[in-house]
Short mmCIF file of C-alpha atoms and ligand atoms in Angstrom, two decimals:
data_model
loop_
_atom_site.label_atom_id
_atom_site.label_comp_id
_atom_site.label_asym_id
_atom_site.label_seq_id
_atom_site.Cartn_x
_atom_site.Cartn_y
_atom_site.Cartn_z
CA UNK Q 1 162.38 82.40 229.41
CA UNK Q 2 162.78 81.68 233.06
CA UNK Q 3 165.02 78.95 234.35
CA UNK Q 4 163.54 78.72 237.81
CA UNK Q 5 164.49 75.12 238.71
CA UNK Q 6 168.11 75.48 237.62
CA UNK Q 7 168.43 78.88 239.19
CA UNK Q 8 167.24 77.81 242.63
CA UNK Q 9 169.54 74.78 242.66
CA UNK Q 10 172.44 77.04 241.81
CA UNK Q 11 171.40 79.48 244.52
CA UNK Q 12 171.78 76.71 247.09
CA UNK Q 13 175.36 76.14 246.03
CA UNK Q 14 176.21 79.79 245.66
CA UNK Q 15 174.56 80.44 249.03
CA UNK Q 16 177.35 78.53 250.75
CA UNK Q 17 179.79 81.18 249.64
CA UNK Q 18 177.71 84.29 249.27
CA UNK Q 19 175.66 86.03 251.91
CA UNK Q 20 172.44 85.40 250.04
CA UNK Q 21 171.23 84.42 246.70
CA UNK Q 22 169.92 87.86 245.77
CA UNK Q 23 173.40 89.27 246.12
CA UNK Q 24 174.86 86.55 243.91
CA UNK Q 25 172.28 86.80 241.14
CA UNK Q 26 174.03 89.25 238.87
CA UNK Q 27 177.43 87.73 239.37
CA UNK Q 28 177.00 84.02 239.24
CA UNK Q 29 173.43 82.82 238.81
CA UNK Q 30 173.08 80.87 235.63
CA UNK Q 31 170.67 83.09 233.80
CA UNK Q 32 170.94 84.88 230.52
CA UNK Q 33 171.56 88.60 230.76
CA UNK Q 34 168.32 90.56 230.75
CA UNK Q 35 167.26 91.46 227.24
CA UNK Q 36 169.59 88.81 225.85
CA UNK Q 37 167.18 87.89 223.02
CA UNK Q 38 165.51 91.30 222.60
CA UNK Q 39 166.60 91.59 218.95
CA UNK Q 40 165.22 88.14 218.18
CA UNK Q 41 162.17 87.70 220.39
CA UNK Q 42 158.99 87.08 218.45
CA UNK Q 43 155.73 88.76 219.34
CA UNK Q 44 153.27 86.22 220.77
CA UNK Q 45 149.59 86.01 219.91
CA UNK Q 46 147.21 86.81 222.75
CA UNK Q 47 144.78 84.21 224.06
CA UNK Q 48 141.32 85.76 224.34
CA UNK Q 49 139.66 82.68 225.81
CA UNK Q 50 139.54 82.14 229.60
CA UNK Q 51 139.46 78.34 229.23
CA UNK Q 52 143.05 77.20 229.88
CA UNK Q 53 142.73 74.51 227.20
CA UNK Q 54 141.40 76.76 224.46
CA UNK Q 55 143.65 79.27 222.73
CA UNK Q 56 141.51 81.74 220.83
CA UNK Q 57 142.98 84.57 218.84
CA UNK Q 58 142.59 86.74 215.75
CA UNK Q 59 144.90 86.90 212.76
CA UNK Q 60 144.51 89.63 210.18
CA UNK Q 61 146.44 89.38 206.92
CA UNK Q 62 147.49 92.89 205.96
CA UNK Q 63 150.28 94.79 204.24
CA UNK Q 64 152.45 96.69 206.72
CA UNK Q 65 155.43 99.01 206.30
CA UNK Q 66 158.33 97.30 208.08
CA UNK Q 67 161.89 98.50 208.51
CA UNK Q 68 164.13 95.62 207.45
CA UNK Q 69 167.03 97.55 205.91
CA UNK Q 70 167.99 100.39 208.28
CA UNK Q 71 166.39 103.63 207.18
CA UNK Q 72 164.20 101.99 204.52
CA UNK Q 73 160.65 100.70 204.70
CA UNK Q 74 159.49 97.54 203.02
CA UNK Q 75 155.86 96.79 202.27
CA UNK Q 76 155.59 93.32 203.86
CA UNK Q 77 152.62 90.97 203.70
CA UNK Q 78 152.00 90.21 207.37
CA UNK Q 79 149.69 88.74 209.94
CA UNK Q 80 148.59 91.42 212.43
CA UNK Q 81 151.09 93.93 211.06
CA UNK Q 82 154.07 92.14 212.64
CA UNK Q 83 156.76 90.28 210.74
CA UNK Q 84 156.97 87.30 211.04
CA UNK Q 85 153.41 86.59 212.16
CA UNK Q 86 152.79 86.20 215.90
CA UNK Q 87 154.05 83.10 217.66
CA UNK Q 88 151.23 80.77 218.68
CA UNK Q 89 152.31 78.90 221.81
CA UNK Q 90 149.84 76.18 222.71
CA UNK Q 91 149.97 72.96 224.72
CA UNK Q 92 149.51 69.54 223.18
CA UNK Q 93 145.85 68.51 223.26
CA UNK Q 94 144.60 72.09 223.43
CA UNK Q 95 142.14 73.56 220.99
CA UNK Q 96 143.15 76.45 218.74
CA UNK Q 97 140.57 78.87 217.39
CA UNK Q 98 141.77 81.50 214.94
CA UNK Q 99 139.42 84.17 213.66
CA UNK Q 100 141.03 85.04 210.37
CA UNK Q 101 140.37 88.20 208.39
CA UNK Q 102 141.87 89.01 205.00
CA UNK Q 103 142.79 92.63 204.44
CA UNK Q 104 145.20 91.91 201.61
CA UNK Q 105 144.52 92.99 198.02
CA UNK Q 106 144.40 89.28 197.00
CA UNK Q 107 142.50 86.20 198.18
CA UNK Q 108 144.35 83.95 200.62
CA UNK Q 109 143.98 81.12 203.18
CA UNK Q 110 145.99 79.80 206.14
CA UNK Q 111 147.58 76.35 205.99
CA UNK Q 112 148.80 74.94 209.32
CA UNK Q 113 151.93 73.21 208.17
CA UNK Q 114 152.54 69.80 209.74
CA UNK Q 115 149.51 69.72 212.02
CA UNK Q 116 147.38 66.57 211.92
CA UNK Q 117 144.07 68.37 211.75
CA UNK Q 118 140.68 67.63 210.17
CA UNK Q 119 140.70 68.10 206.40
CA UNK Q 120 138.26 71.04 206.49
CA UNK Q 121 140.84 73.06 208.49
CA UNK Q 122 143.78 72.43 206.12
CA UNK Q 123 143.56 75.75 204.29
CA UNK Q 124 143.73 74.57 200.66
CA UNK Q 125 141.60 76.87 198.47
CA UNK Q 126 138.92 75.23 196.33
CA UNK Q 127 139.67 71.88 197.98
CA UNK Q 128 139.20 72.10 201.75
CA UNK Q 129 137.62 75.59 201.88
CA UNK Q 130 136.77 78.50 199.60
CA UNK Q 131 139.59 81.02 199.33
CA UNK Q 132 139.15 83.97 201.67
CA UNK Q 133 138.44 86.99 199.49
CA UNK Q 134 139.75 90.47 200.34
CA UNK Q 135 137.60 91.75 203.21
CA UNK Q 136 136.25 88.27 204.05
CA UNK Q 137 136.80 86.09 207.12
CA UNK Q 138 137.23 82.41 207.99
CA UNK Q 139 137.33 80.66 211.35
CA UNK Q 140 139.88 77.92 211.89
CA UNK Q 141 139.15 75.64 214.85
CA UNK Q 142 140.98 72.41 215.64
CA UNK Q 143 142.79 70.46 218.35
CA UNK Q 144 146.59 70.17 218.34
CA UNK Q 145 147.29 66.46 218.78
CA UNK Q 146 151.10 66.56 218.70
CA UNK Q 147 153.87 68.48 220.40
CA UNK Q 148 156.51 70.05 218.20
CA UNK Q 149 157.49 73.07 216.16
CA UNK Q 150 155.11 73.92 213.35
CA UNK Q 151 154.23 76.98 211.31
CA UNK Q 152 151.50 78.63 209.30
CA UNK Q 153 151.45 80.19 205.85
CA UNK Q 154 149.01 80.87 202.98
CA UNK Q 155 148.09 78.36 200.28
CA UNK Q 156 147.01 80.75 197.52
CA UNK Q 157 149.67 81.87 195.05
CA UNK Q 158 152.07 80.54 197.67
CA UNK Q 159 155.45 81.47 196.22
CA UNK Q 160 154.38 85.11 195.97
CA UNK Q 161 152.43 85.41 199.22
CA UNK Q 162 154.90 83.51 201.40
CA UNK Q 163 157.77 85.24 199.64
CA UNK Q 164 156.26 88.62 200.53
CA UNK Q 165 156.33 87.69 204.24
CA UNK Q 166 153.24 85.69 205.18
CA UNK Q 167 154.39 83.12 207.73
CA UNK Q 168 154.43 82.61 211.47
CA UNK Q 169 155.55 79.99 213.99
CA UNK Q 170 153.56 77.58 216.16
CA UNK Q 171 155.06 75.88 219.19
CA UNK Q 172 153.06 73.04 220.65
CA UNK Q 173 154.52 72.31 224.07
CA UNK Q 174 154.71 68.89 225.65
CA UNK Q 175 153.80 68.87 229.35
CA UNK Q 176 155.77 65.62 229.81
CA UNK Q 177 159.06 66.94 228.45
CA UNK Q 178 162.00 67.42 230.87
CA UNK Q 179 161.77 70.98 232.14
CA UNK Q 180 165.25 72.24 231.61
CA UNK Q 181 166.47 71.94 228.05
CA UNK Q 182 167.88 75.44 228.07
CA UNK Q 183 166.66 78.92 227.30
CA UNK Q 184 164.41 78.65 224.30
CA UNK Q 185 164.65 80.64 221.10
CA UNK Q 186 162.22 80.21 218.24
CA UNK Q 187 164.21 81.06 215.11
CA UNK Q 188 162.28 81.45 211.91
CA UNK Q 189 164.64 81.56 208.95
CA UNK Q 190 163.66 83.12 205.65
CA UNK Q 191 164.78 85.40 202.87
CA UNK Q 192 163.38 88.18 200.76
CA UNK Q 193 164.34 89.79 197.45
CA UNK Q 194 164.75 93.47 198.28
CA UNK Q 195 165.62 96.37 196.02
CA UNK Q 196 168.00 99.08 197.26
CA UNK Q 197 165.09 101.32 198.21
CA UNK Q 198 163.62 98.58 200.40
CA UNK Q 199 160.79 97.58 198.07
CA UNK Q 200 160.24 93.93 197.19
CA UNK Q 201 161.05 92.51 193.77
CA UNK Q 202 158.13 91.04 191.79
CA UNK Q 203 157.39 87.38 192.52
CA UNK Q 204 157.91 86.35 188.87
CA UNK Q 205 161.26 88.11 188.41
CA UNK Q 206 163.63 86.17 186.16
CA UNK Q 207 160.95 84.13 184.39
CA UNK Q 208 160.89 80.35 183.89
CA UNK Q 209 164.61 79.86 184.56
CA UNK Q 210 164.26 81.46 187.98
CA UNK Q 211 161.20 79.29 188.64
CA UNK Q 212 163.13 76.16 187.71
CA UNK Q 213 165.95 77.05 190.10
CA UNK Q 214 163.57 78.34 192.78
CA UNK Q 215 163.86 82.01 193.69
CA UNK Q 216 166.12 82.75 196.65
CA UNK Q 217 165.88 86.23 198.12
CA UNK Q 218 169.01 88.39 198.39
CA UNK Q 219 168.30 89.28 202.03
CA UNK Q 220 168.68 86.61 204.71
CA UNK Q 221 166.39 87.04 207.69
CA UNK Q 222 166.07 85.56 211.16
CA UNK Q 223 162.73 86.36 212.76
CA UNK Q 224 162.35 89.02 210.11
CA UNK Q 225 165.58 90.75 211.13
CA UNK Q 226 168.74 91.51 209.23
CA UNK Q 227 171.82 90.23 211.08
CA UNK Q 228 170.51 90.59 214.66
CA UNK Q 229 172.63 90.11 217.77
CA UNK Q 230 172.04 87.67 220.61
CA UNK Q 231 173.82 88.37 223.91
CA UNK Q 232 174.38 85.19 225.88
CA UNK Q 233 176.26 83.66 228.78
CA UNK Q 234 179.06 81.36 227.53
CA UNK Q 235 178.44 77.72 228.39
CA UNK Q 236 174.81 78.24 229.26
CA UNK Q 237 172.59 75.83 227.38
CA UNK Q 238 170.18 77.12 224.73
CA UNK Q 239 167.44 75.38 222.84
CA UNK Q 240 166.72 76.53 219.30
CA UNK Q 241 163.46 75.71 217.59
CA UNK Q 242 164.35 76.34 213.95
CA UNK Q 243 161.87 76.74 211.11
CA UNK Q 244 162.78 77.26 207.47
CA UNK Q 245 160.05 79.51 206.09
CA UNK Q 246 161.93 80.52 202.92
CA UNK Q 247 160.08 79.83 199.70
CA UNK Q 248 163.06 78.11 197.99
CA UNK Q 249 166.26 78.49 199.97
CA UNK Q 250 167.80 75.60 201.88
CA UNK Q 251 169.43 76.62 205.13
CA UNK Q 252 172.58 74.85 206.23
CA UNK Q 253 173.65 76.46 209.50
CA UNK Q 254 177.09 76.38 211.02
CA UNK Q 255 178.91 78.13 213.81
CA UNK Q 256 182.66 77.87 214.28
CA UNK Q 257 183.68 75.74 217.26
CA UNK Q 258 180.11 74.82 218.08
CA UNK Q 259 178.40 71.45 218.20
CA UNK Q 260 174.69 71.00 218.17
CA UNK Q 261 172.57 68.20 219.52
CA UNK Q 262 169.45 67.71 217.47
CA UNK Q 263 166.61 66.52 219.71
CA UNK Q 264 163.61 67.09 217.44
CA UNK Q 265 162.65 67.40 213.80
CA UNK Q 266 159.52 68.28 211.84
CA UNK Q 267 157.06 66.62 214.16
CA UNK Q 268 158.34 66.49 217.72
CA UNK Q 269 161.23 64.70 219.35
CA UNK Q 270 163.37 62.27 217.38
CA UNK Q 271 164.07 58.73 218.69
CA UNK Q 272 167.48 59.59 220.14
CA UNK Q 273 169.42 62.86 220.22
CA UNK Q 274 171.85 63.27 217.35
CA UNK Q 275 175.16 65.24 217.50
CA UNK Q 276 175.70 67.55 214.52
CA UNK Q 277 178.25 70.09 213.43
CA UNK Q 278 175.88 71.75 210.94
CA UNK Q 279 172.10 71.73 210.65
CA UNK Q 280 170.36 71.39 207.28
CA UNK Q 281 166.78 72.50 206.77
CA UNK Q 282 164.98 72.32 203.45
CA UNK Q 283 162.18 74.82 202.95
CA UNK Q 284 159.38 73.99 205.47
CA UNK Q 285 161.50 71.70 207.66
CA UNK Q 286 162.01 72.24 211.38
CA UNK Q 287 164.74 71.23 213.80
CA UNK Q 288 164.89 71.36 217.56
CA UNK Q 289 168.51 71.60 218.72
CA UNK Q 290 170.32 72.28 221.96
CA UNK Q 291 173.76 73.80 222.19
CA UNK Q 292 175.95 74.49 225.18
CA UNK Q 293 177.49 77.58 223.59
CA UNK Q 294 181.13 76.60 223.58
CA UNK Q 295 182.51 80.12 223.37
CA UNK Q 296 184.95 82.12 225.46
CA UNK Q 297 183.61 85.02 227.48
CA UNK Q 298 183.48 88.45 225.75
CA UNK Q 299 183.66 87.07 222.26
CA UNK Q 300 181.48 87.16 219.18
CA UNK Q 301 180.79 84.38 216.69
CA UNK Q 302 178.62 84.53 213.57
CA UNK Q 303 175.95 81.93 212.90
CA UNK Q 304 176.31 81.31 209.21
CA UNK Q 305 174.32 80.15 206.25
CA UNK Q 306 176.55 77.71 204.39
CA UNK Q 307 176.09 76.81 200.71
CA UNK Q 308 174.31 73.46 200.38
CA UNK Q 309 174.22 71.46 197.18
CA UNK Q 310 170.63 71.26 195.95
CA UNK Q 311 171.56 71.16 192.26
CA UNK Q 312 173.25 73.25 189.60
CA UNK Q 313 174.00 76.84 190.68
CA UNK Q 314 173.29 76.25 194.35
CA UNK Q 315 176.91 76.19 195.53
CA UNK Q 316 179.01 77.58 192.66
CA UNK Q 317 180.56 80.95 193.54
CA UNK Q 318 178.51 81.21 196.71
CA UNK Q 319 180.02 82.20 200.02
CA UNK Q 320 178.91 81.61 203.60
CA UNK Q 321 176.76 84.45 204.90
CA UNK Q 322 176.15 85.60 208.46
CA UNK Q 323 172.50 85.37 209.49
CA UNK Q 324 172.91 86.47 213.11
CA UNK Q 325 175.65 86.91 215.68
CA UNK Q 326 176.15 85.69 219.23
CA UNK Q 327 178.14 87.79 221.66
CA UNK Q 328 179.04 86.37 225.06
CA UNK Q 329 179.05 88.38 228.28
CA UNK Q 330 182.22 88.77 230.32
CA UNK Q 331 181.03 86.16 232.85
CA UNK Q 332 183.24 83.08 233.04
CA UNK Q 333 181.94 80.24 230.84
CA UNK Q 334 179.81 77.70 232.64
CA UNK Q 335 180.19 73.96 232.40
CA UNK Q 336 176.87 72.63 231.17
CA UNK Q 337 175.23 69.80 233.05
CA UNK Q 338 174.55 66.55 231.18
CA UNK Q 339 171.51 66.68 228.92
CA UNK Q 340 168.48 65.08 230.59
CA UNK Q 341 167.54 61.69 229.15
CA UNK Q 342 165.51 62.42 226.03
CA UNK Q 343 164.02 60.44 223.28
CA UNK Q 344 160.88 58.98 221.96
CA UNK Q 345 159.60 55.58 221.15
CA UNK Q 346 159.06 55.63 217.37
CA UNK Q 347 157.94 52.19 216.24
CA UNK Q 348 158.59 51.55 212.56
CA UNK Q 349 155.39 51.58 210.49
CA UNK Q 350 154.55 48.02 209.47
CA UNK Q 351 154.93 48.07 205.69
CA UNK Q 352 154.51 44.33 205.09
CA UNK Q 353 151.06 44.85 203.51
CA UNK Q 354 151.60 48.41 202.32
CA UNK Q 355 150.19 49.68 199.03
CA UNK Q 356 153.02 50.96 196.83
CA UNK Q 357 152.87 54.21 194.84
CA UNK Q 358 155.46 55.64 192.48
CA UNK Q 359 155.69 59.43 192.30
CA UNK Q 360 158.19 60.69 189.77
CA UNK Q 361 159.04 64.39 190.16
CA UNK Q 362 159.18 65.59 186.57
CA UNK Q 363 159.80 68.45 184.22
CA UNK Q 364 157.11 67.99 181.60
CA UNK Q 365 159.08 68.60 178.44
CA UNK Q 366 156.40 67.30 176.05
CA UNK Q 367 153.87 69.88 177.15
CA UNK Q 368 155.59 72.50 174.95
CA UNK Q 369 155.65 75.07 177.74
CA UNK Q 370 157.60 75.25 180.96
CA UNK Q 371 155.86 73.02 183.43
CA UNK Q 372 156.72 70.76 186.35
CA UNK Q 373 154.68 67.82 187.52
CA UNK Q 374 154.36 64.47 189.19
CA UNK Q 375 154.47 61.48 186.84
CA UNK Q 376 154.53 63.97 183.95
CA UNK Q 377 151.25 65.65 184.92
CA UNK Q 378 150.92 69.12 186.47
CA UNK Q 379 148.94 69.32 189.72
CA UNK Q 380 146.08 71.18 188.04
CA UNK Q 381 145.35 68.22 185.71
CA UNK Q 382 146.23 65.29 187.97
CA UNK Q 383 143.76 62.66 189.18
CA UNK Q 384 143.99 62.14 192.93
CA UNK Q 385 145.55 59.01 194.38
CA UNK Q 386 142.64 57.09 195.96
CA UNK Q 387 143.48 55.89 199.46
CA UNK Q 388 141.09 53.89 201.68
CA UNK Q 389 141.05 55.04 205.31
CA UNK Q 390 143.29 52.92 207.49
CA UNK Q 391 145.60 52.03 204.60
CA UNK Q 392 149.37 51.98 204.94
CA UNK Q 393 151.29 53.02 201.83
CA UNK Q 394 154.88 53.21 200.71
CA UNK Q 395 155.55 56.04 198.30
CA UNK Q 396 158.66 55.98 196.18
CA UNK Q 397 159.44 59.60 195.34
CA UNK Q 398 161.87 59.66 192.46
CA UNK Q 399 163.60 62.83 191.39
CA UNK Q 400 163.91 63.20 187.60
CA UNK Q 401 164.71 66.93 187.62
CA UNK Q 402 168.22 68.40 187.98
CA UNK Q 403 167.42 70.08 191.33
CA UNK Q 404 166.54 68.66 194.72
CA UNK Q 405 162.95 68.87 195.97
CA UNK Q 406 161.62 69.06 199.52
CA UNK Q 407 158.60 66.75 199.32
CA UNK Q 408 155.73 67.65 201.69
CA UNK Q 409 152.52 65.78 202.51
CA UNK Q 410 149.69 67.63 204.23
CA UNK Q 411 147.93 66.32 207.33
CA UNK Q 412 150.02 63.19 208.04
CA UNK Q 413 153.40 62.33 209.44
CA UNK Q 414 155.53 59.83 207.56
CA UNK Q 415 158.70 57.84 208.14
CA UNK Q 416 161.54 57.89 205.65
CA UNK Q 417 162.45 54.27 204.91
CA UNK Q 418 165.49 54.99 202.78
CA UNK Q 419 167.21 57.37 200.38
CA UNK Q 420 168.67 55.40 197.45
CA UNK Q 421 168.45 52.31 199.64
CA UNK Q 422 170.17 53.82 202.68
CA UNK Q 423 168.05 54.04 205.84
CA UNK Q 424 168.23 57.21 207.96
CA UNK Q 425 170.45 57.00 211.04
CA UNK Q 426 167.74 58.07 213.48
CA UNK Q 427 164.01 57.32 213.55
CA UNK Q 428 161.76 60.36 213.40
CA UNK Q 429 158.42 61.66 212.14
CA UNK Q 430 158.51 63.99 209.17
CA UNK Q 431 156.12 65.90 206.99
CA UNK Q 432 158.76 67.28 204.60
CA UNK Q 433 161.77 65.40 203.29
CA UNK Q 434 164.54 66.20 200.87
CA UNK Q 435 164.60 64.30 197.59
CA UNK Q 436 168.15 64.93 196.35
CA UNK Q 437 169.22 65.06 192.71
CA UNK Q 438 169.20 61.55 191.16
CA UNK Q 439 167.61 60.10 194.30
CA UNK Q 440 164.67 57.87 195.11
CA UNK Q 441 163.25 58.33 198.58
CA UNK Q 442 160.84 55.78 200.02
CA UNK Q 443 158.43 56.99 202.68
CA UNK Q 444 155.91 55.01 204.75
CA UNK Q 445 152.57 56.63 205.59
CA UNK Q 446 149.72 55.30 207.69
CA UNK Q 447 146.50 57.04 206.67
CA UNK Q 448 144.18 57.31 209.65
CA UNK Q 449 140.49 58.18 209.76
CA UNK Q 450 140.49 61.77 208.50
CA UNK Q 451 138.80 61.61 205.10
CA UNK Q 452 139.21 64.27 202.44
CA UNK Q 453 141.60 65.57 199.81
CA UNK Q 454 145.13 65.89 201.15
CA UNK Q 455 147.67 67.74 199.10
CA UNK Q 456 151.31 66.86 198.56
CA UNK Q 457 153.86 69.01 196.77
CA UNK Q 458 157.39 70.26 196.50
CA UNK Q 459 157.97 72.96 199.12
CA UNK Q 460 160.14 74.98 196.79
CA UNK Q 461 157.01 77.02 196.23
CA UNK Q 462 158.03 78.11 192.74
CA UNK Q 463 158.09 74.40 191.84
CA UNK Q 464 154.72 73.75 193.46
CA UNK Q 465 153.16 76.69 191.60
CA UNK Q 466 154.73 75.42 188.34
CA UNK Q 467 152.87 72.12 188.78
CA UNK Q 468 154.82 69.89 191.17
CA UNK Q 469 151.85 68.97 193.33
CA UNK Q 470 149.13 66.39 193.65
CA UNK Q 471 146.38 65.09 195.93
CA UNK Q 472 145.54 61.98 197.88
CA UNK Q 473 141.80 61.33 198.33
CA UNK Q 474 141.29 59.58 201.63
CA UNK Q 475 137.90 57.84 201.59
CA UNK Q 476 136.00 55.36 203.78
CA UNK Q 477 137.02 51.79 202.97
CA UNK Q 478 134.29 49.65 201.34
CU1 C2O R 501 153.78 74.23 204.00
CU2 C2O R 501 151.16 72.81 201.21
O1 C2O R 501 152.46 73.48 202.60
CU1 CU R 502 160.92 71.19 193.82
#
């Protein structure tokens, strides 16, 4: 990432003391060392369309042999043979065309998580499109109406396919955003269950009990890498666009001595920046944070996964684990300038005439077999919630299972009104929200004019596959 504006301003100052800016560059200019993010940089998709407002590319789902554990190869389910899938970097308002081809042994689709797109582009098999059979193709084509950090993943046999590696990031840039929020890193967090020889464990390992807990892989990955190293200038601001692409694992991130400022969430900037000492992401959530890297020169600090309580067994006997490391150069730490004024006007959704819905997240004990559901009914047997276009609704999502659930609605942003009666401290748009153990979470949704069947589900994908999903049918009002 270049930092041209900041660099030239600094050159002016340095120029007073040094003969010329070129001479000062290596010593003092506020840039990251070259190759600073080489272990973490994601491959970017190529744009094959000459129109500057159309990004057209090809994604091919295919199994590739990837070295994750040194000296071992892992058969990973990938897009374009790279892991994670290529970064799609597009500007708000641009059109994205993806020519998709399936070269996997199983049918699949692509779901564009968090994007407010037309229903036919949502990637839900048998609902918004036919599944893409092995050898077949499908063209996705839609406009990106919102800036933010999003991602893409399959929606067929999701726990298995996503668990095997099918996911990639999408950054939708905002031309109106202040230019200098720091050097940007897109960090896609995930995990994988690997055997000693590098092969992947079967997706159903451990049976119903493992499904009920939600399978967490034994190998923690950042951008598909095991414990990579970032080399950075102390005090120089960085911006991290974080995505949790793990199928079940919550990520709570911490870094000794470091404070983060969260500026964005699932769906673009939050109302006002929020200082944090740790960052929590449920599966599928995103966070946009800046940090001024409060570290001495020539030192190394681990960025750690910290146990987070999402129910029984999620914290007991579990230790923090390093997911990547930051090493500072021997340049003297910089004092970071004040953060530019940031924020977003997020008017509360008017819920005075909202239609209420109660969604209990359930374990369906009466069914005689292991099954999860919503209001006691598994997704496969549920009637859709009928919603007239233009309606505003308040959904009370009540957790009746002994584990937390990240609740996700396709195609729409919502606002969390409260968790057990307590309103969130900062206004923001979300598409995935945590429903803790014993909690009721109320969310407000305004359904616009995009008719069709919109899915909602727990984003612990084992839970979704075991039945914790449902649909809202958005139809023209009479
Ligand atoms: Cu990431 Cu059905 O969603
Ligand atoms: Cu769940």
